[in-house]
GROMACS .gro file of C-alpha atoms in nm:
model
  464
    1MET     CA    1   0.301   2.680  -4.301
    2ASN     CA    2   0.443   2.719  -3.924
    3SER     CA    3   0.175   2.492  -3.847
    4ILE     CA    4   0.290   2.169  -4.081
    5ARG     CA    5   0.612   2.254  -3.936
    6LEU     CA    6   0.495   2.190  -3.560
    7ARG     CA    7   0.349   1.870  -3.706
    8SER     CA    8   0.622   1.727  -3.886
    9PRO     CA    9   0.773   1.396  -3.804
   10LEU     CA   10   1.143   1.544  -3.705
   11PHE     CA   11   0.931   1.816  -3.444
   12ARG     CA   12   0.732   1.466  -3.277
   13ALA     CA   13   1.112   1.325  -3.234
   14LEU     CA   14   1.241   1.586  -3.052
   15ARG     CA   15   0.941   1.734  -2.852
   16ALA     CA   16   0.944   1.330  -2.772
   17LEU     CA   17   1.317   1.320  -2.697
   18VAL     CA   18   1.333   1.600  -2.419
   19LEU     CA   19   1.006   1.471  -2.266
   20ILE     CA   20   1.178   1.153  -2.190
   21THR     CA   21   1.477   1.339  -2.155
   22GLY     CA   22   1.383   1.584  -1.849
   23VAL     CA   23   1.095   1.262  -1.665
   24PHE     CA   24   1.477   1.064  -1.667
   25PHE     CA   25   1.665   1.336  -1.493
   26LEU     CA   26   1.358   1.446  -1.285
   27SER     CA   27   1.287   1.088  -1.143
   28LEU     CA   28   1.635   1.053  -1.073
   29PRO     CA   29   1.665   1.150  -0.712
   30LEU     CA   30   1.422   0.922  -0.638
   31PHE     CA   31   1.580   0.602  -0.752
   32SER     CA   32   1.952   0.759  -0.650
   33GLN     CA   33   1.903   0.924  -0.308
   34PRO     CA   34   1.871   0.760  -0.055
   35ASP     CA   35   1.638   0.878   0.215
   36SER     CA   36   1.832   0.973   0.596
   37SER     CA   37   1.776   0.758   0.848
   38THR     CA   38   1.400   0.875   1.091
   39PHE     CA   39   1.601   0.666   1.392
   40GLU     CA   40   1.869   0.864   1.566
   41PRO     CA   41   2.135   0.628   1.803
   42GLU     CA   42   2.188   0.907   2.045
   43LYS     CA   43   1.825   0.931   2.140
   44ARG     CA   44   1.769   0.486   2.212
   45ARG     CA   45   1.760   0.386   2.515
   46PRO     CA   46   1.992   0.102   2.668
   47GLY     CA   47   1.923  -0.246   2.555
   48THR     CA   48   1.755  -0.158   2.275
   49ILE     CA   49   1.641  -0.388   2.005
   50LEU     CA   50   1.555  -0.221   1.600
   51LYS     CA   51   1.270  -0.464   1.494
   52VAL     CA   52   1.189  -0.478   1.168
   53THR     CA   53   0.850  -0.619   0.978
   54ILE     CA   54   0.893  -0.835   0.663
   55ASP     CA   55   0.498  -0.859   0.548
   56GLY     CA   56   0.546  -1.024   0.127
   57ALA     CA   57   0.794  -1.128  -0.160
   58ILE     CA   58   1.153  -1.074  -0.097
   59GLN     CA   59   1.281  -0.860  -0.319
   60PRO     CA   60   1.659  -0.615  -0.411
   61VAL     CA   61   1.394  -0.345  -0.197
   62VAL     CA   62   1.329  -0.589   0.072
   63MET     CA   63   1.725  -0.689   0.075
   64ASP     CA   64   1.780  -0.308   0.122
   65TYR     CA   65   1.537  -0.229   0.434
   66LEU     CA   66   1.704  -0.541   0.608
   67LEU     CA   67   2.053  -0.432   0.543
   68SER     CA   68   2.001  -0.088   0.583
   69ALA     CA   69   1.845  -0.147   0.930
   70LEU     CA   70   2.123  -0.412   1.030
   71GLU     CA   71   2.367  -0.134   0.965
   72GLU     CA   72   2.156   0.144   1.248
   73ALA     CA   73   2.133  -0.191   1.492
   74ASP     CA   74   2.514  -0.203   1.456
   75ASP     CA   75   2.605   0.157   1.462
   76SER     CA   76   2.331   0.236   1.752
   77ASN     CA   77   2.539  -0.071   1.973
   78ALA     CA   78   2.140  -0.243   1.981
   79GLU     CA   79   2.068  -0.503   2.173
   80ALA     CA   80   1.968  -0.727   1.850
   81LEU     CA   81   1.833  -0.700   1.570
   82LEU     CA   82   1.398  -0.843   1.541
   83VAL     CA   83   1.307  -0.888   1.243
   84CYS     CA   84   0.925  -1.075   1.258
   85MET     CA   85   0.876  -1.232   0.912
   86ASP     CA   86   0.606  -1.322   0.714
   87THR     CA   87   0.700  -1.422   0.372
   88PRO     CA   88   0.590  -1.683   0.049
   89GLY     CA   89   0.938  -1.638  -0.055
   90GLY     CA   90   1.133  -1.441  -0.349
   91LEU     CA   91   1.419  -1.414  -0.551
   92MET     CA   92   1.728  -1.603  -0.495
   93GLU     CA   93   2.016  -1.339  -0.479
   94SER     CA   94   1.771  -1.108  -0.272
   95SER     CA   95   1.795  -1.384  -0.017
   96ARG     CA   96   2.166  -1.463  -0.030
   97GLY     CA   97   2.316  -1.047  -0.019
   98ILE     CA   98   2.019  -1.137   0.362
   99THR     CA   99   2.168  -1.446   0.487
  100LYS     CA  100   2.571  -1.339   0.376
  101ALA     CA  101   2.492  -1.025   0.598
  102PHE     CA  102   2.328  -1.154   0.887
  103LEU     CA  103   2.625  -1.432   0.923
  104ASN     CA  104   2.839  -1.113   0.905
  105SER     CA  105   2.704  -0.955   1.188
  106ASP     CA  106   2.852  -0.799   1.477
  107VAL     CA  107   2.469  -0.696   1.595
  108PRO     CA  108   2.227  -1.029   1.739
  109VAL     CA  109   1.984  -1.148   1.463
  110ILE     CA  110   1.679  -1.258   1.615
  111VAL     CA  111   1.426  -1.386   1.344
  112TYR     CA  112   1.015  -1.444   1.424
  113VAL     CA  113   0.805  -1.661   1.205
  114SER     CA  114   0.500  -1.504   1.273
  115PRO     CA  115   0.220  -1.379   1.324
  116HIS     CA  116   0.003  -1.722   1.334
  117GLY     CA  117  -0.041  -1.843   1.015
  118ALA     CA  118   0.230  -1.676   0.918
  119ARG     CA  119   0.563  -1.897   0.676
  120ALA     CA  120   0.868  -1.833   0.572
  121GLY     CA  121   0.865  -2.028   0.253
  122SER     CA  122   1.135  -2.035  -0.041
  123ALA     CA  123   1.377  -1.745   0.047
  124GLY     CA  124   1.288  -1.681   0.428
  125VAL     CA  125   1.388  -2.027   0.506
  126PHE     CA  126   1.781  -1.890   0.417
  127ILE     CA  127   1.613  -1.607   0.617
  128THR     CA  128   1.555  -1.780   0.933
  129MET     CA  129   1.859  -2.054   0.926
  130ALA     CA  130   2.095  -1.711   0.905
  131ALA     CA  131   2.032  -1.590   1.199
  132HIS     CA  132   2.154  -1.609   1.519
  133VAL     CA  133   1.840  -1.699   1.736
  134ALA     CA  134   1.487  -1.803   1.510
  135ALA     CA  135   1.138  -1.850   1.598
  136MET     CA  136   0.830  -1.934   1.473
  137ALA     CA  137   0.508  -1.907   1.653
  138PRO     CA  138   0.225  -2.156   1.650
  139GLY     CA  139   0.033  -2.262   1.350
  140THR     CA  140   0.299  -2.097   1.136
  141ASN     CA  141   0.531  -2.306   0.849
  142ILE     CA  142   0.878  -2.322   0.695
  143GLY     CA  143   0.992  -2.532   0.358
  144ALA     CA  144   1.003  -2.585  -0.030
  145ALA     CA  145   1.294  -2.390  -0.031
  146THR     CA  146   1.266  -2.400  -0.435
  147PRO     CA  147   1.511  -2.143  -0.561
  148VAL     CA  148   1.414  -1.871  -0.814
  149THR     CA  149   1.704  -1.645  -0.951
  150MET     CA  150   1.622  -1.224  -1.093
  151ASP     CA  151   1.532  -1.403  -1.427
  152GLY     CA  152   1.318  -1.658  -1.311
  153GLY     CA  153   1.450  -1.919  -1.640
  154GLY     CA  154   1.495  -2.260  -1.604
  155LEU     CA  155   1.358  -2.287  -1.259
  156LEU     CA  156   0.939  -2.426  -1.350
  157PRO     CA  157   0.911  -2.791  -1.293
  158GLY     CA  158   0.796  -2.931  -1.633
  159LYS     CA  159   0.929  -2.622  -1.850
  160GLU     CA  160   0.994  -2.789  -2.201
  161ALA     CA  161   1.268  -2.675  -2.420
  162ASP     CA  162   1.183  -2.670  -2.819
  163SER     CA  163   1.497  -2.899  -2.871
  164THR     CA  164   1.684  -3.154  -2.732
  165LYS     CA  165   1.950  -2.967  -2.657
  166ALA     CA  166   1.741  -2.721  -2.521
  167ARG     CA  167   1.558  -2.916  -2.297
  168GLY     CA  168   1.916  -3.020  -2.165
  169ASN     CA  169   2.051  -2.662  -2.137
  170ASP     CA  170   1.732  -2.633  -1.901
  171GLU     CA  171   1.825  -2.948  -1.738
  172ALA     CA  172   2.196  -2.846  -1.663
  173MET     CA  173   2.085  -2.494  -1.542
  174ARG     CA  174   1.825  -2.615  -1.327
  175ALA     CA  175   2.077  -2.874  -1.161
  176LYS     CA  176   2.350  -2.606  -1.134
  177VAL     CA  177   2.140  -2.342  -0.949
  178THR     CA  178   1.972  -2.643  -0.740
  179ASN     CA  179   2.342  -2.758  -0.671
  180ASP     CA  180   2.406  -2.397  -0.566
  181ALA     CA  181   2.107  -2.363  -0.315
  182ILE     CA  182   2.187  -2.710  -0.111
  183ALA     CA  183   2.520  -2.620  -0.100
  184GLN     CA  184   2.420  -2.251   0.068
  185ALA     CA  185   2.153  -2.359   0.296
  186ARG     CA  186   2.407  -2.634   0.435
  187ALA     CA  187   2.642  -2.381   0.480
  188ILE     CA  188   2.425  -2.192   0.619
  189ALA     CA  189   2.273  -2.468   0.894
  190GLU     CA  190   2.639  -2.645   0.947
  191GLN     CA  191   2.702  -2.253   1.064
  192ARG     CA  192   2.402  -2.174   1.307
  193GLY     CA  193   2.444  -2.566   1.425
  194ARG     CA  194   2.082  -2.655   1.275
  195ASN     CA  195   1.985  -2.991   1.058
  196ALA     CA  196   2.159  -2.925   0.760
  197ASP     CA  197   2.005  -3.236   0.576
  198TRP     CA  198   1.667  -3.123   0.631
  199ALA     CA  199   1.777  -2.766   0.488
  200GLU     CA  200   1.930  -2.991   0.175
  201LYS     CA  201   1.569  -3.205   0.221
  202ALA     CA  202   1.410  -2.799   0.158
  203VAL     CA  203   1.570  -2.738  -0.136
  204ARG     CA  204   1.568  -3.076  -0.284
  205GLU     CA  205   1.244  -3.215  -0.187
  206ALA     CA  206   1.037  -2.855  -0.165
  207ALA     CA  207   0.976  -3.009   0.192
  208SER     CA  208   0.748  -2.772   0.462
  209ILE     CA  209   0.701  -2.861   0.759
  210THR     CA  210   0.549  -2.681   1.063
  211ALA     CA  211   0.683  -2.497   1.384
  212THR     CA  212   0.626  -2.764   1.557
  213GLU     CA  213   0.792  -3.024   1.364
  214ALA     CA  214   1.112  -2.708   1.295
  215LEU     CA  215   1.125  -2.728   1.628
  216GLU     CA  216   1.150  -3.120   1.686
  217LEU     CA  217   1.430  -3.155   1.401
  218ASN     CA  218   1.631  -2.864   1.521
  219VAL     CA  219   1.560  -2.630   1.218
  220ILE     CA  220   1.476  -2.351   1.479
  221ASP     CA  221   1.543  -2.312   1.859
  222LEU     CA  222   1.190  -2.198   2.028
  223ILE     CA  223   0.817  -2.157   1.952
  224ALA     CA  224   0.701  -1.866   2.109
  225GLU     CA  225   0.344  -1.727   2.142
  226THR     CA  226   0.394  -1.339   2.089
  227GLU     CA  227   0.699  -1.140   2.099
  228ASP     CA  228   0.686  -1.055   2.443
  229GLU     CA  229   0.697  -1.383   2.530
  230LEU     CA  230   1.031  -1.415   2.236
  231LEU     CA  231   1.209  -1.197   2.425
  232LEU     CA  232   1.212  -1.339   2.816
  233LEU     CA  233   1.233  -1.720   2.660
  234ILE     CA  234   1.564  -1.562   2.480
  235ASP     CA  235   1.682  -1.320   2.732
  236GLY     CA  236   2.066  -1.469   2.908
  237ARG     CA  237   2.107  -1.700   2.573
  238GLU     CA  238   2.455  -1.696   2.445
  239VAL     CA  239   2.529  -1.627   2.068
  240GLU     CA  240   2.825  -1.669   1.885
  241THR     CA  241   2.871  -1.377   1.639
  242VAL     CA  242   3.167  -1.229   1.451
  243LYS     CA  243   3.278  -0.992   1.725
  244GLY     CA  244   3.270  -1.361   1.927
  245VAL     CA  245   3.024  -1.473   2.247
  246HIS     CA  246   2.734  -1.231   2.288
  247VAL     CA  247   2.495  -1.266   2.580
  248LEU     CA  248   2.133  -1.139   2.481
  249ARG     CA  249   1.943  -0.886   2.737
  250THR     CA  250   1.645  -0.872   2.601
  251ALA     CA  251   1.376  -0.943   2.886
  252ASP     CA  252   1.350  -0.570   2.974
  253ALA     CA  253   1.475  -0.432   2.623
  254TYR     CA  254   1.325  -0.117   2.476
  255ILE     CA  255   1.163  -0.233   2.121
  256GLN     CA  256   1.171   0.071   1.877
  257HIS     CA  257   1.009  -0.076   1.546
  258ARG     CA  258   1.221   0.043   1.241
  259GLU     CA  259   0.947   0.096   0.999
  260MET     CA  260   1.029   0.153   0.620
  261ASN     CA  261   1.089   0.553   0.496
  262TRP     CA  262   0.935   0.719   0.207
  263ARG     CA  263   1.137   0.582  -0.053
  264GLU     CA  264   1.146   0.225   0.032
  265ASP     CA  265   0.775   0.240   0.141
  266PHE     CA  266   0.751   0.379  -0.269
  267LEU     CA  267   1.032   0.142  -0.400
  268ASN     CA  268   0.855  -0.162  -0.207
  269THR     CA  269   0.500  -0.019  -0.357
  270LEU     CA  270   0.642  -0.033  -0.711
  271ALA     CA  271   0.782  -0.339  -0.669
  272ASN     CA  272   0.459  -0.569  -0.664
  273PRO     CA  273   0.433  -0.701  -1.058
  274ASN     CA  274   0.051  -0.630  -1.093
  275LEU     CA  275   0.123  -0.263  -1.066
  276ALA     CA  276   0.432  -0.279  -1.291
  277TYR     CA  277   0.215  -0.442  -1.539
  278LEU     CA  278  -0.005  -0.189  -1.494
  279LEU     CA  279   0.203   0.115  -1.534
  280MET     CA  280   0.407  -0.046  -1.833
  281MET     CA  281   0.010  -0.074  -1.988
  282LEU     CA  282  -0.064   0.236  -1.876
  283GLY     CA  283   0.285   0.380  -2.060
  284PHE     CA  284   0.235   0.247  -2.368
  285PHE     CA  285  -0.131   0.377  -2.408
  286GLY     CA  286   0.026   0.781  -2.326
  287LEU     CA  287   0.243   0.741  -2.617
  288MET     CA  288  -0.029   0.556  -2.862
  289PHE     CA  289  -0.243   0.822  -2.738
  290GLU     CA  290   0.002   1.117  -2.805
  291LEU     CA  291   0.144   1.041  -3.163
  292TYR     CA  292  -0.242   0.953  -3.244
  293HIS     CA  293  -0.303   1.324  -3.119
  294PRO     CA  294  -0.044   1.544  -3.108
  295ASN     CA  295  -0.002   1.816  -2.856
  296ALA     CA  296  -0.212   1.639  -2.624
  297ILE     CA  297   0.150   1.690  -2.398
  298ILE     CA  298  -0.106   1.543  -2.127
  299PRO     CA  299  -0.104   1.138  -2.217
  300GLY     CA  300   0.282   1.183  -2.370
  301VAL     CA  301   0.396   1.300  -2.027
  302VAL     CA  302   0.208   1.011  -1.816
  303GLY     CA  303   0.275   0.728  -2.070
  304VAL     CA  304   0.620   0.789  -2.065
  305LEU     CA  305   0.670   0.791  -1.668
  306SER     CA  306   0.428   0.565  -1.643
  307LEU     CA  307   0.733   0.315  -1.814
  308ILE     CA  308   0.958   0.456  -1.651
  309LEU     CA  309   0.871   0.385  -1.310
  310ALA     CA  310   0.734   0.023  -1.506
  311PHE     CA  311   1.050  -0.040  -1.664
  312PHE     CA  312   1.234   0.043  -1.268
  313ALA     CA  313   0.979  -0.185  -1.132
  314MET     CA  314   1.124  -0.437  -1.324
  315GLN     CA  315   1.444  -0.465  -1.281
  316THR     CA  316   1.318  -0.609  -0.911
  317LEU     CA  317   1.136  -0.855  -1.045
  318PRO     CA  318   1.191  -1.201  -1.196
  319LEU     CA  319   1.178  -1.050  -1.574
  320ASN     CA  320   1.099  -1.260  -1.904
  321TRP     CA  321   1.249  -1.081  -2.189
  322ALA     CA  322   1.030  -1.327  -2.446
  323GLY     CA  323   0.708  -1.203  -2.257
  324LEU     CA  324   0.812  -0.857  -2.267
  325MET     CA  325   0.866  -0.889  -2.620
  326LEU     CA  326   0.545  -1.041  -2.692
  327ILE     CA  327   0.359  -0.770  -2.547
  328ILE     CA  328   0.504  -0.486  -2.777
  329VAL     CA  329   0.434  -0.768  -3.088
  330GLY     CA  330   0.129  -0.754  -2.952
  331ILE     CA  331   0.057  -0.433  -2.938
  332ALA     CA  332   0.226  -0.371  -3.249
  333MET     CA  333  -0.019  -0.661  -3.433
  334LEU     CA  334  -0.316  -0.423  -3.304
  335ILE     CA  335  -0.234  -0.112  -3.454
  336LEU     CA  336  -0.174  -0.258  -3.806
  337GLU     CA  337  -0.497  -0.377  -3.780
  338ILE     CA  338  -0.563  -0.046  -3.797
  339LYS     CA  339  -0.346   0.050  -4.097
  340VAL     CA  340  -0.404  -0.325  -4.328
  341THR     CA  341  -0.688  -0.522  -4.400
  342SER     CA  342  -0.613  -0.837  -4.285
  343TYR     CA  343  -1.023  -0.961  -4.229
  344GLY     CA  344  -0.912  -0.991  -3.799
  345PHE     CA  345  -0.641  -1.259  -3.802
  346LEU     CA  346  -0.380  -0.947  -3.654
  347SER     CA  347  -0.659  -0.839  -3.389
  348ILE     CA  348  -0.638  -1.196  -3.301
  349GLY     CA  349  -0.237  -1.235  -3.331
  350GLY     CA  350  -0.230  -0.910  -3.109
  351ALA     CA  351  -0.470  -1.059  -2.896
  352ALA     CA  352  -0.274  -1.342  -2.824
  353GLY     CA  353   0.044  -1.202  -2.807
  354LEU     CA  354  -0.092  -1.010  -2.508
  355LEU     CA  355  -0.229  -1.267  -2.345
  356LEU     CA  356   0.050  -1.492  -2.407
  357GLY     CA  357   0.312  -1.202  -2.275
  358SER     CA  358   0.082  -1.118  -1.967
  359ILE     CA  359   0.134  -1.470  -1.867
  360MET     CA  360   0.539  -1.435  -1.934
  361LEU     CA  361   0.622  -1.144  -1.851
  362PHE     CA  362   0.777  -1.320  -1.458
  363ASP     CA  363   0.880  -1.639  -1.490
  364THR     CA  364   0.893  -1.735  -1.182
  365ALA     CA  365   0.696  -2.042  -0.920
  366ILE     CA  366   0.602  -1.801  -0.670
  367PRO     CA  367   0.255  -1.633  -0.719
  368ALA     CA  368   0.354  -1.358  -0.533
  369LEU     CA  369   0.557  -1.259  -0.812
  370ARG     CA  370   0.363  -1.321  -1.075
  371VAL     CA  371   0.095  -1.059  -1.195
  372SER     CA  372  -0.231  -1.204  -1.174
  373TRP     CA  373  -0.489  -1.343  -1.417
  374ALA     CA  374  -0.803  -1.062  -1.206
  375VAL     CA  375  -0.494  -0.830  -1.391
  376ILE     CA  376  -0.420  -1.005  -1.740
  377ILE     CA  377  -0.794  -1.104  -1.846
  378PRO     CA  378  -0.948  -0.697  -1.786
  379THR     CA  379  -0.603  -0.551  -1.863
  380VAL     CA  380  -0.582  -0.755  -2.233
  381MET     CA  381  -0.954  -0.735  -2.319
  382VAL     CA  382  -0.955  -0.342  -2.198
  383THR     CA  383  -0.648  -0.328  -2.477
  384VAL     CA  384  -0.842  -0.540  -2.773
  385LEU     CA  385  -1.072  -0.357  -2.733
  386PHE     CA  386  -0.903   0.020  -2.764
  387PHE     CA  387  -0.698  -0.066  -3.012
  388VAL     CA  388  -0.961  -0.223  -3.265
  389PHE     CA  389  -1.204   0.003  -3.166
  390ALA     CA  390  -1.132   0.360  -3.007
  391VAL     CA  391  -0.807   0.379  -3.218
  392GLY     CA  392  -0.936   0.294  -3.465
  393MET     CA  393  -1.226   0.507  -3.545
  394GLY     CA  394  -0.994   0.801  -3.438
  395VAL     CA  395  -0.787   0.666  -3.740
  396ARG     CA  396  -1.076   0.655  -3.940
  397ALA     CA  397  -1.271   0.985  -3.892
  398GLN     CA  398  -0.897   1.133  -3.995
  399LYS     CA  399  -0.935   1.045  -4.342
  400ARG     CA  400  -1.304   1.126  -4.365
  401LYS     CA  401  -1.330   1.375  -4.607
  402VAL     CA  402  -1.332   1.735  -4.424
  403GLN     CA  403  -1.757   1.808  -4.431
  404THR     CA  404  -1.661   2.155  -4.254
  405GLY     CA  405  -1.487   2.460  -4.371
  406SER     CA  406  -1.335   2.602  -4.709
  407GLU     CA  407  -1.150   2.222  -4.699
  408GLY     CA  408  -1.535   2.096  -4.691
  409LEU     CA  409  -1.688   2.268  -5.018
  410VAL     CA  410  -1.401   2.096  -5.264
  411GLY     CA  411  -1.589   1.837  -5.402
  412GLU     CA  412  -1.955   1.975  -5.367
  413THR     CA  413  -2.165   1.989  -5.645
  414GLY     CA  414  -2.350   2.270  -5.749
  415THR     CA  415  -2.602   2.433  -6.059
  416VAL     CA  416  -2.494   2.684  -6.234
  417TYR     CA  417  -2.775   2.954  -6.171
  418ILE     CA  418  -2.588   3.307  -6.392
  419GLU     CA  419  -2.399   3.179  -6.688
  420LEU     CA  420  -1.983   3.156  -6.634
  421ASN     CA  421  -1.893   3.326  -6.850
  422PRO     CA  422  -1.550   3.342  -6.669
  423THR     CA  423  -1.716   3.430  -6.383
  424GLY     CA  424  -2.108   3.384  -6.248
  425LYS     CA  425  -2.288   3.248  -5.955
  426VAL     CA  426  -2.368   2.875  -5.941
  427GLN     CA  427  -2.574   2.725  -5.630
  428ILE     CA  428  -2.402   2.509  -5.370
  429GLY     CA  429  -2.658   2.289  -5.149
  430GLY     CA  430  -2.878   2.580  -5.040
  431GLU     CA  431  -2.626   2.826  -5.097
  432PHE     CA  432  -2.535   3.052  -5.407
  433TRP     CA  433  -2.144   3.164  -5.410
  434GLU     CA  434  -1.931   3.356  -5.654
  435ALA     CA  435  -1.765   3.166  -5.916
  436THR     CA  436  -1.530   3.102  -6.172
  437ALA     CA  437  -1.511   2.837  -6.446
  438GLU     CA  438  -1.217   2.703  -6.515
  439ALA     CA  439  -1.304   2.639  -6.904
  440PRO     CA  440  -1.572   2.875  -6.985
  441PRO     CA  441  -1.855   2.970  -7.088
  442ILE     CA  442  -2.062   2.701  -6.858
  443ALA     CA  443  -2.432   2.779  -6.926
  444LYS     CA  444  -2.729   2.833  -6.633
  445GLY     CA  445  -2.884   2.506  -6.509
  446GLU     CA  446  -2.502   2.265  -6.581
  447GLN     CA  447  -2.407   2.059  -6.302
  448VAL     CA  448  -2.010   2.151  -6.230
  449ILE     CA  449  -1.797   2.031  -5.911
  450VAL     CA  450  -1.636   2.256  -5.732
  451THR     CA  451  -1.244   2.210  -5.756
  452SER     CA  452  -1.103   2.462  -5.533
  453GLN     CA  453  -1.205   2.793  -5.292
  454ASP     CA  454  -1.030   3.101  -5.178
  455ARG     CA  455  -1.286   3.316  -4.904
  456LEU     CA  456  -1.638   3.431  -5.062
  457LYS     CA  457  -1.588   3.287  -5.358
  458VAL     CA  458  -1.517   2.922  -5.572
  459THR     CA  459  -1.353   2.749  -5.905
  460VAL     CA  460  -1.524   2.542  -6.075
  461LYS     CA  461  -1.573   2.309  -6.393
  462ARG     CA  462  -1.822   2.158  -6.563
  463MET     CA  463  -1.932   1.823  -6.482
  464SER     CA  464  -1.783   1.488  -6.709
   0.00000   0.00000   0.00000
């Protein structure tokens, strides 16, 4: 009775609820409590320049990192904040938060697109133009400021809707977002005295130019081979901050590199779309394994924790809910294939749903914010094989007749060895058992079938 109660659906549901709640509250400090800064203002040298490095897509974690560094530079009266940047672009809302902070900063901000071969694409254009000093290394490029919103919807060129009305709404939204981005780009360029016409062209036509062209078109202020050369070239330059004109003293400045703290680094790693996708699939696997193998515990814990981390990461990425729903429906179809005879149609539908959902999961034109094909294809194949073969074989094994123990005798056939009237002996396989007949007498040599078993005795009935 106790074992039945422990395996009841109600008990499983309560256990899963307690597990999810516990993991959620244990992980709250990870996401809600900021780490204390490792930079102490009193230990800074006079004329310190706080340096940060951006190497990747612009998303909320990167925005928080930059804003935190800017606040530290202000609190410690740093000479300037130096941002060394190489980015393919990122989310529009994140770039807007960064540019707003730069435009209202008391501390001069220097953006340096470096090293050689780096780029300031999409959101990087807005960030570069918003700096008090914009510089690039030789061999770098800037441009293609395509706006990308948090949900990524309605911004991909050539994306067609299912109806004329939907297409009209899509075009209207695209025009609205584009015009807003153009106005923002022009406003930033005009405030910093840079080429507003090119800024508009970068948004409207996705124009992209080299460092040399950017200098000629007054998009940036200078080209510098190295960071040291940059600081020498801008020494004595006057920049306009919200507090007024500030003369940069950078030639002999001490550079303090502000690394991401452990929390920022962890969250930035989670914001990788490939990792978020794999965590989500691992979470589904863990929960499914726990449901089919109750009391395993470890798969359930791993599954719940993976899903929490995956959904947290998706808050920092341009998640497409249609893609997520397709993945869930695809997995549901694969589960139904195990229960329902569909001659493979559910498996095909499930695989198609997984593939399409994985492709659509992060709807953006920026490759750095999409799941890689090298991750999608193996994951979909492994998932389909897992459900069709591994889980399917496990379910079929659970349905198979018990071969050992007391339950294994029920249904077996044997021969009467000593007449049953009502008790006697029967031979089942190579063993002799004390037996009781349900409808005695049963003569020696007759065939019987076992109906129940209790310890070392069986109850049998005559084969009809």
